[in-house]
Amino acid sequence: MYKILIVSYANWDSLMELPAVFKQAGCTTDIYCAKDSWILQSSFYDKWIEASSNEATFLSGLYDIVGKHGNEYDWIIPGDDIILRLLNDTITDEKLFYKLLPLTKIENRELLGSKAGFSNLCDKYDIKTPRFLIYDAGQSPESIAKYMGFPFMMKTDRSEAGTGVFKCDNLHDLIDNLKNVENKHNVVFQQFIEGYDINMEVLYKEGELIVYSYAKLLKILGKFGLSTQRLFSQNTEIIPELRKIGRSIGLNGFASIAFMYNELDKKHYLIEIDVRPNSWIYYGRFTGNDFSEGIKKISKGDLTLVNFDSNKYPSEVKVSLYKKDMMRVIVTKDVKGFLYWMLNKEDCRKYIPTYDKKLLKSTNKYLGWFFKELVKEKVQKLAGSKK
């Protein structure tokens, strides 16, 4: 049986559905994480290997497992940006690099956890991306503005989950944003493209495209944060670009890939690659992009693309992530969004994780706590303003 080890250092909820995907694919799944990790709320993993929350101890424990039992695992998956960055910063042995990190080309390791590294590789392989500039201390705001042209995005090099991202509409914005960023090393300025966001979850094996989903972003939590609702459709025109990206960079595992679609020239511009899985992987089963089928193919040595069956699925499917979208509803006081879930509009309740009672219970408990904390915070602010 194909055996998986998922490694989670950051306590992100983006992995909580992943064990179910591997269970559907017939895999044995072990988890290496600390005891407070969201991934442990899943009922579908086979073994938990407890890790320390201390960075150094976590890494030494992982390297010990790989040294003693690495050959038992067919696939080791770093599950968040933090562990990817830690591994990339500490691994010097090439064999260990290929065992633990999702690339087949060690020379492209600058992709891992670095916005500047991503931009450099787009340039290296002639991948269509918005015009960009990597900051150095000798550049003045005026020279940056002249080269980039407003508007443009500013991204700190080592950031994740929508943090460290700013929009610059004018020189005043640029100056203020630069002042507010403590670590300016390798800050990336990226041309803003008028159009809409395309979010894709992709699975590669040895650079080959195995399965992908294509979706237009509909709702997000935070200004540049996590997507909570997407409109999925089938786009086959993007396949050559996905194959070029995978083969050029040497992608070997899951990837969250973001494009901006320019409505003027009708082209996709690559703006981000995160080489890790996330929550949306599970929901491919509702859109005709079943990642468990891709995993089955990989386990059999079949590196061909999973075919989409147009007879089984509608041309467009709207999917909302229950936990994240309810958080968005609470934060933004979105009454329509609340009623959307309560009235089961567009059959949205099928995306509630009722398939896993343990996960559902933990999710609802968290949402209750989240709501109470926001109310408490508001009451404290009101009380403070009256003093």
Coordinates of C-alpha atoms in Angstrom, one line a residue:
M1 CA 0.0 0.0 0.0
Y2 CA 1.2 3.5 -0.9
K3 CA 2.5 5.1 2.3
I4 CA 2.4 8.9 3.1
L5 CA 3.9 11.0 5.8
I6 CA 2.4 14.5 6.1
V7 CA 4.6 17.0 8.0
S8 CA 2.8 20.0 9.6
Y9 CA 4.7 22.6 11.7
A10 CA 2.4 25.6 11.6
N11 CA -1.0 25.0 13.1
W12 CA -2.9 25.7 9.9
D13 CA -6.4 24.4 9.1
S14 CA -5.5 24.0 5.4
L15 CA -4.5 20.4 6.0
M16 CA -7.6 19.2 7.9
E17 CA -9.3 17.6 4.9
L18 CA -6.2 16.1 3.4
P19 CA -6.1 12.7 5.2
A20 CA -9.5 12.0 3.7
V21 CA -8.2 12.5 0.2
F22 CA -5.4 10.0 0.8
K23 CA -7.9 7.5 2.4
Q24 CA -10.0 7.7 -0.7
A25 CA -6.9 6.9 -2.8
G26 CA -6.3 3.8 -0.7
C27 CA -3.1 5.1 1.0
T28 CA -1.7 4.7 4.5
T29 CA -1.2 8.1 6.0
D30 CA 1.0 9.0 9.0
I31 CA 1.1 12.5 10.5
Y32 CA 4.1 14.2 12.1
C33 CA 3.0 17.3 14.0
A34 CA 2.5 18.8 17.4
K35 CA -0.5 17.9 19.5
D36 CA -2.4 21.1 18.8
S37 CA -2.4 20.8 15.0
W38 CA -5.6 21.1 13.0
I39 CA -4.8 18.1 10.9
L40 CA -5.3 15.8 13.9
Q41 CA -9.0 16.8 13.8
S42 CA -9.3 14.4 10.9
S43 CA -10.5 10.9 11.4
F44 CA -8.7 9.5 8.4
Y45 CA -5.1 9.3 9.3
D46 CA -3.5 6.0 10.4
K47 CA -0.8 7.1 12.8
W48 CA 0.2 10.2 14.6
I49 CA 3.9 10.8 15.4
E50 CA 4.0 13.5 18.0
A51 CA 6.3 16.4 17.3
S52 CA 7.6 19.2 19.5
S53 CA 6.4 22.7 18.9
N54 CA 10.0 23.9 19.3
E55 CA 11.5 24.6 15.9
A56 CA 14.9 22.9 16.4
T57 CA 13.5 19.9 18.2
F58 CA 10.8 19.5 15.5
L59 CA 13.4 19.4 12.8
S60 CA 15.7 17.0 14.6
G61 CA 12.8 14.7 15.2
L62 CA 11.8 14.8 11.5
Y63 CA 15.4 14.2 10.3
D64 CA 15.6 11.2 12.8
I65 CA 12.4 9.7 11.4
V66 CA 13.6 10.1 7.8
G67 CA 17.0 8.6 8.7
K68 CA 15.5 5.6 10.4
H69 CA 12.3 5.1 8.5
G70 CA 12.5 7.2 5.4
N71 CA 12.5 4.2 3.0
E72 CA 9.1 3.1 4.4
Y73 CA 7.4 6.2 3.0
D74 CA 6.6 6.6 -0.7
W75 CA 5.9 10.3 -0.3
I76 CA 6.7 12.8 2.4
I77 CA 4.7 16.0 2.2
P78 CA 5.7 19.2 3.9
G79 CA 2.3 20.7 4.6
D80 CA 2.8 24.4 5.2
D81 CA 5.0 27.3 4.1
I82 CA 6.8 27.5 7.4
I83 CA 8.1 23.9 7.3
L84 CA 9.0 24.3 3.6
R85 CA 11.1 27.3 4.5
L86 CA 12.8 25.6 7.5
L87 CA 13.7 22.6 5.5
N88 CA 15.0 24.6 2.6
D89 CA 17.1 26.7 4.9
T90 CA 18.6 23.7 6.7
I91 CA 19.0 20.9 4.2
T92 CA 22.4 20.7 2.5
D93 CA 22.4 17.0 1.4
E94 CA 21.0 16.6 -2.1
K95 CA 19.5 13.2 -1.4
L96 CA 17.7 14.5 1.6
F97 CA 16.4 17.5 -0.4
Y98 CA 14.8 15.2 -2.9
K99 CA 13.3 13.0 -0.2
L100 CA 11.6 15.9 1.6
L101 CA 11.1 18.8 -0.7
P102 CA 8.6 19.0 -3.7
L103 CA 11.1 19.7 -6.5
T104 CA 13.1 17.6 -8.9
K105 CA 15.6 20.4 -9.6
I106 CA 17.6 21.5 -6.5
E107 CA 18.9 24.4 -8.5
N108 CA 15.4 25.9 -8.3
R109 CA 15.1 25.8 -4.5
E110 CA 14.8 29.6 -4.4
L111 CA 11.1 29.0 -5.2
L112 CA 10.5 27.6 -1.7
G113 CA 9.1 30.3 0.5
S114 CA 10.5 33.3 -1.5
K115 CA 8.5 35.7 -3.6
A116 CA 11.7 37.0 -5.1
G117 CA 12.8 33.4 -5.9
F118 CA 9.4 32.8 -7.7
S119 CA 9.9 36.0 -9.8
N120 CA 13.5 35.0 -10.7
L121 CA 12.4 31.6 -11.9
C122 CA 9.6 33.1 -14.1
D123 CA 12.2 35.2 -15.7
K124 CA 14.6 32.3 -16.0
Y125 CA 12.1 30.0 -17.8
D126 CA 10.2 32.7 -19.7
I127 CA 7.0 32.1 -17.9
K128 CA 4.3 34.7 -18.5
T129 CA 4.1 36.8 -15.3
P130 CA 3.4 40.5 -14.6
R131 CA 6.3 42.9 -14.8
F132 CA 8.3 42.9 -11.6
L133 CA 11.1 44.5 -9.7
I134 CA 13.1 43.1 -6.7
Y135 CA 13.9 45.8 -4.2
D136 CA 17.4 46.8 -3.2
A137 CA 18.4 49.6 -0.9
G138 CA 19.8 51.8 -3.7
Q139 CA 16.4 52.2 -5.3
S140 CA 14.4 55.4 -4.5
P141 CA 10.6 55.3 -4.4
E142 CA 10.6 57.6 -7.5
S143 CA 12.8 55.2 -9.5
I144 CA 10.6 52.2 -8.5
A145 CA 7.5 54.1 -9.5
K146 CA 9.0 55.1 -12.9
Y147 CA 9.9 51.6 -13.7
M148 CA 6.7 49.9 -12.5
G149 CA 4.0 52.4 -13.3
F150 CA 1.0 52.6 -11.0
P151 CA -0.9 50.7 -9.8
F152 CA 1.3 47.7 -8.7
M153 CA 1.5 45.2 -5.8
M154 CA 4.2 45.1 -3.2
K155 CA 5.0 41.8 -1.6
T156 CA 7.4 41.0 1.3
D157 CA 9.7 38.1 0.3
R158 CA 8.9 35.7 3.1
S159 CA 5.2 36.0 3.6
E160 CA 2.2 33.6 3.5
A161 CA -1.6 33.4 3.6
G162 CA -2.1 36.8 2.2
T163 CA 0.0 38.7 4.7
G164 CA 2.7 41.1 3.7
V165 CA 0.9 42.1 0.5
F166 CA 0.1 45.8 -0.3
K167 CA -1.3 47.7 -3.2
C168 CA 0.4 50.9 -4.3
D169 CA -1.9 53.3 -6.3
N170 CA 0.4 56.3 -6.0
L171 CA 3.8 57.4 -4.7
H172 CA 2.4 58.2 -1.3
D173 CA 1.2 54.6 -0.9
L174 CA 4.6 53.3 -2.0
I175 CA 6.5 55.4 0.5
D176 CA 4.1 54.5 3.4
N177 CA 4.1 50.8 2.6
L178 CA 7.9 50.7 2.5
K179 CA 8.0 52.5 5.8
N180 CA 5.7 49.9 7.3
V181 CA 7.8 46.9 6.2
E182 CA 10.6 46.2 8.7
N183 CA 12.5 43.7 6.5
K184 CA 12.8 45.1 3.0
H185 CA 15.2 42.5 1.7
N186 CA 14.0 41.1 -1.6
V187 CA 10.6 42.9 -1.4
V188 CA 8.9 42.3 -4.8
F189 CA 7.0 44.9 -6.8
Q190 CA 4.6 43.3 -9.2
Q191 CA 2.5 44.9 -11.9
F192 CA -1.2 45.1 -11.1
I193 CA -3.2 43.6 -13.9
E194 CA -6.9 44.6 -14.4
G195 CA -8.9 41.4 -14.5
Y196 CA -9.7 38.7 -12.0
D197 CA -8.0 36.1 -9.9
I198 CA -7.7 32.5 -11.0
N199 CA -6.9 30.0 -8.3
M200 CA -5.7 26.5 -9.2
E201 CA -4.8 23.4 -7.2
V202 CA -2.5 21.2 -9.1
L203 CA -0.8 17.9 -8.6
Y204 CA 2.5 17.1 -10.3
K205 CA 4.8 14.1 -10.3
E206 CA 8.3 14.6 -11.5
G207 CA 7.3 17.7 -13.4
E208 CA 4.3 16.0 -15.1
L209 CA 0.8 17.3 -14.7
I210 CA -1.5 14.8 -13.1
V211 CA -4.7 16.6 -12.1
Y212 CA -5.7 20.3 -11.7
S213 CA -8.7 22.4 -10.8
Y214 CA -9.4 25.8 -12.2
A215 CA -11.5 28.4 -10.4
K216 CA -12.4 32.1 -10.3
L217 CA -12.0 33.7 -6.9
L218 CA -15.4 34.9 -5.6
K219 CA -14.9 35.7 -1.9
I220 CA -11.9 36.1 0.4
L221 CA -11.2 36.5 4.2
G222 CA -9.1 39.7 4.5
K223 CA -8.1 42.2 1.9
F224 CA -5.5 39.9 0.2
G225 CA -6.2 36.8 2.4
L226 CA -7.6 33.3 2.1
S227 CA -10.2 32.5 -0.5
T228 CA -13.5 31.2 1.0
Q229 CA -15.6 30.8 -2.1
R230 CA -14.6 29.9 -5.7
L231 CA -16.4 29.3 -9.0
F232 CA -14.9 26.2 -10.6
S233 CA -15.0 25.5 -14.3
Q234 CA -13.0 23.4 -16.8
N235 CA -10.3 25.2 -18.8
T236 CA -8.2 23.0 -21.1
E237 CA -6.4 26.0 -22.7
I238 CA -4.3 26.4 -19.6
I239 CA -2.8 22.9 -19.8
P240 CA 0.2 23.8 -21.9
E241 CA 1.1 26.6 -19.5
L242 CA 0.7 24.3 -16.5
R243 CA 2.9 21.7 -18.2
K244 CA 5.6 24.3 -19.0
I245 CA 5.6 25.5 -15.4
G246 CA 5.8 22.0 -13.9
R247 CA 8.5 20.7 -16.3
S248 CA 10.6 23.9 -16.2
I249 CA 10.7 24.3 -12.4
G250 CA 10.6 20.6 -11.6
L251 CA 7.4 20.6 -9.5
N252 CA 6.9 17.3 -7.7
G253 CA 3.8 17.3 -5.5
F254 CA 0.9 19.6 -4.7
A255 CA 0.9 23.2 -5.8
S256 CA -1.4 26.1 -5.3
I257 CA -1.0 28.2 -8.4
A258 CA -2.5 31.7 -8.9
F259 CA -2.9 33.6 -12.1
M260 CA -4.4 37.0 -13.0
Y261 CA -6.6 36.8 -16.1
N262 CA -6.2 39.9 -18.1
E263 CA -9.6 40.7 -19.7
L264 CA -7.9 43.0 -22.3
D265 CA -5.5 40.6 -23.9
K266 CA -7.3 37.4 -22.7
K267 CA -4.2 35.9 -21.2
H268 CA -3.2 34.3 -17.9
Y269 CA -0.3 35.8 -16.0
L270 CA 1.3 33.7 -13.3
I271 CA 1.5 35.6 -9.9
E272 CA 2.2 32.9 -7.3
I273 CA 3.1 29.3 -6.7
D274 CA 2.9 27.7 -3.3
V275 CA 4.2 24.1 -3.3
R276 CA 2.0 22.6 -0.7
P277 CA -1.5 21.2 -0.4
N278 CA -4.5 23.1 1.1
S279 CA -8.2 22.6 1.9
W280 CA -9.4 23.0 -1.7
I281 CA -7.8 19.7 -2.7
Y282 CA -10.6 17.7 -1.0
Y283 CA -13.4 19.6 -2.9
G284 CA -12.1 18.6 -6.3
R285 CA -14.4 15.5 -5.9
F286 CA -17.4 17.9 -6.4
T287 CA -16.0 19.6 -9.5
G288 CA -14.7 16.7 -11.6
N289 CA -11.1 17.2 -10.5
D290 CA -10.6 14.3 -8.1
F291 CA -7.2 14.5 -6.6
S292 CA -7.6 11.0 -5.0
E293 CA -7.7 9.7 -8.6
G294 CA -4.5 11.5 -9.4
I295 CA -2.8 10.0 -6.3
K296 CA -4.0 6.5 -7.4
K297 CA -2.3 7.1 -10.8
I298 CA 0.9 8.2 -9.1
S299 CA 0.9 5.1 -6.9
K300 CA 0.7 2.9 -10.0
G301 CA 3.5 4.8 -11.8
D302 CA 1.0 6.3 -14.3
L303 CA 2.0 9.9 -14.9
T304 CA -0.8 10.9 -17.3
L305 CA -3.4 13.5 -16.8
V306 CA -6.7 12.6 -15.1
N307 CA -9.5 12.9 -17.6
F308 CA -12.5 15.1 -16.8
D309 CA -15.9 13.5 -17.5
S310 CA -18.1 16.3 -18.8
N311 CA -21.2 14.1 -18.6
K312 CA -21.0 13.8 -14.8
Y313 CA -20.4 17.5 -13.8
P314 CA -22.0 20.9 -14.7
S315 CA -19.9 23.4 -16.6
E316 CA -19.6 25.6 -13.5
V317 CA -19.6 24.6 -9.8
K318 CA -19.6 27.1 -6.9
V319 CA -17.8 25.8 -3.8
S320 CA -17.6 27.5 -0.4
L321 CA -15.3 26.3 2.4
Y322 CA -17.6 26.0 5.5
K323 CA -15.1 27.0 8.2
K324 CA -13.4 29.8 6.4
D325 CA -16.5 31.3 4.8
M326 CA -18.4 31.3 8.1
M327 CA -15.4 33.2 9.6
R328 CA -15.7 35.7 6.8
V329 CA -19.4 36.0 7.4
I330 CA -18.8 36.7 11.1
V331 CA -16.0 39.2 10.6
T332 CA -17.8 41.1 7.8
K333 CA -21.3 40.8 9.4
D334 CA -22.5 39.4 6.1
V335 CA -26.2 38.7 6.7
K336 CA -26.7 37.4 3.1
G337 CA -23.7 35.1 3.6
F338 CA -25.2 33.8 6.8
L339 CA -28.5 33.1 5.2
Y340 CA -26.7 31.5 2.3
W341 CA -25.6 28.7 4.6
M342 CA -28.7 28.7 6.8
L343 CA -31.1 28.3 3.8
N344 CA -28.7 25.9 2.0
K345 CA -28.6 28.1 -1.1
E346 CA -27.1 26.3 -4.1
D347 CA -26.9 23.2 -2.0
C348 CA -23.9 24.7 -0.2
R349 CA -24.4 22.5 2.9
K350 CA -22.9 19.5 1.0
Y351 CA -19.5 21.3 1.6
I352 CA -19.9 21.0 5.4
P353 CA -17.6 18.2 6.6
T354 CA -20.4 15.9 7.7
Y355 CA -18.4 13.0 6.3
D356 CA -16.1 13.3 9.4
K357 CA -18.0 13.8 12.7
K358 CA -14.7 14.5 14.6
L359 CA -13.7 17.3 12.2
L360 CA -17.3 18.8 12.1
K361 CA -17.4 18.9 15.9
S362 CA -14.1 20.7 16.1
T363 CA -15.0 23.1 13.3
N364 CA -18.3 24.1 14.9
K365 CA -16.6 24.4 18.3
Y366 CA -14.0 26.8 16.8
L367 CA -16.6 28.9 15.0
G368 CA -18.5 29.3 18.3
W369 CA -15.3 30.4 20.1
F370 CA -14.4 32.7 17.2
F371 CA -17.8 34.5 17.3
K372 CA -17.6 34.9 21.1
E373 CA -14.1 36.3 20.9
L374 CA -15.1 38.9 18.4
V375 CA -18.1 39.9 20.5
K376 CA -15.9 40.1 23.6
E377 CA -13.4 42.3 21.8
K378 CA -16.2 44.7 20.6
V379 CA -17.7 45.0 24.1
Q380 CA -14.2 45.8 25.5
K381 CA -13.7 48.5 22.9
L382 CA -17.1 50.0 23.7
A383 CA -16.4 49.9 27.4
G384 CA -13.0 51.6 26.9
S385 CA -14.5 54.4 24.7
K386 CA -16.9 55.3 27.5
K387 CA -14.2 55.9 30.1

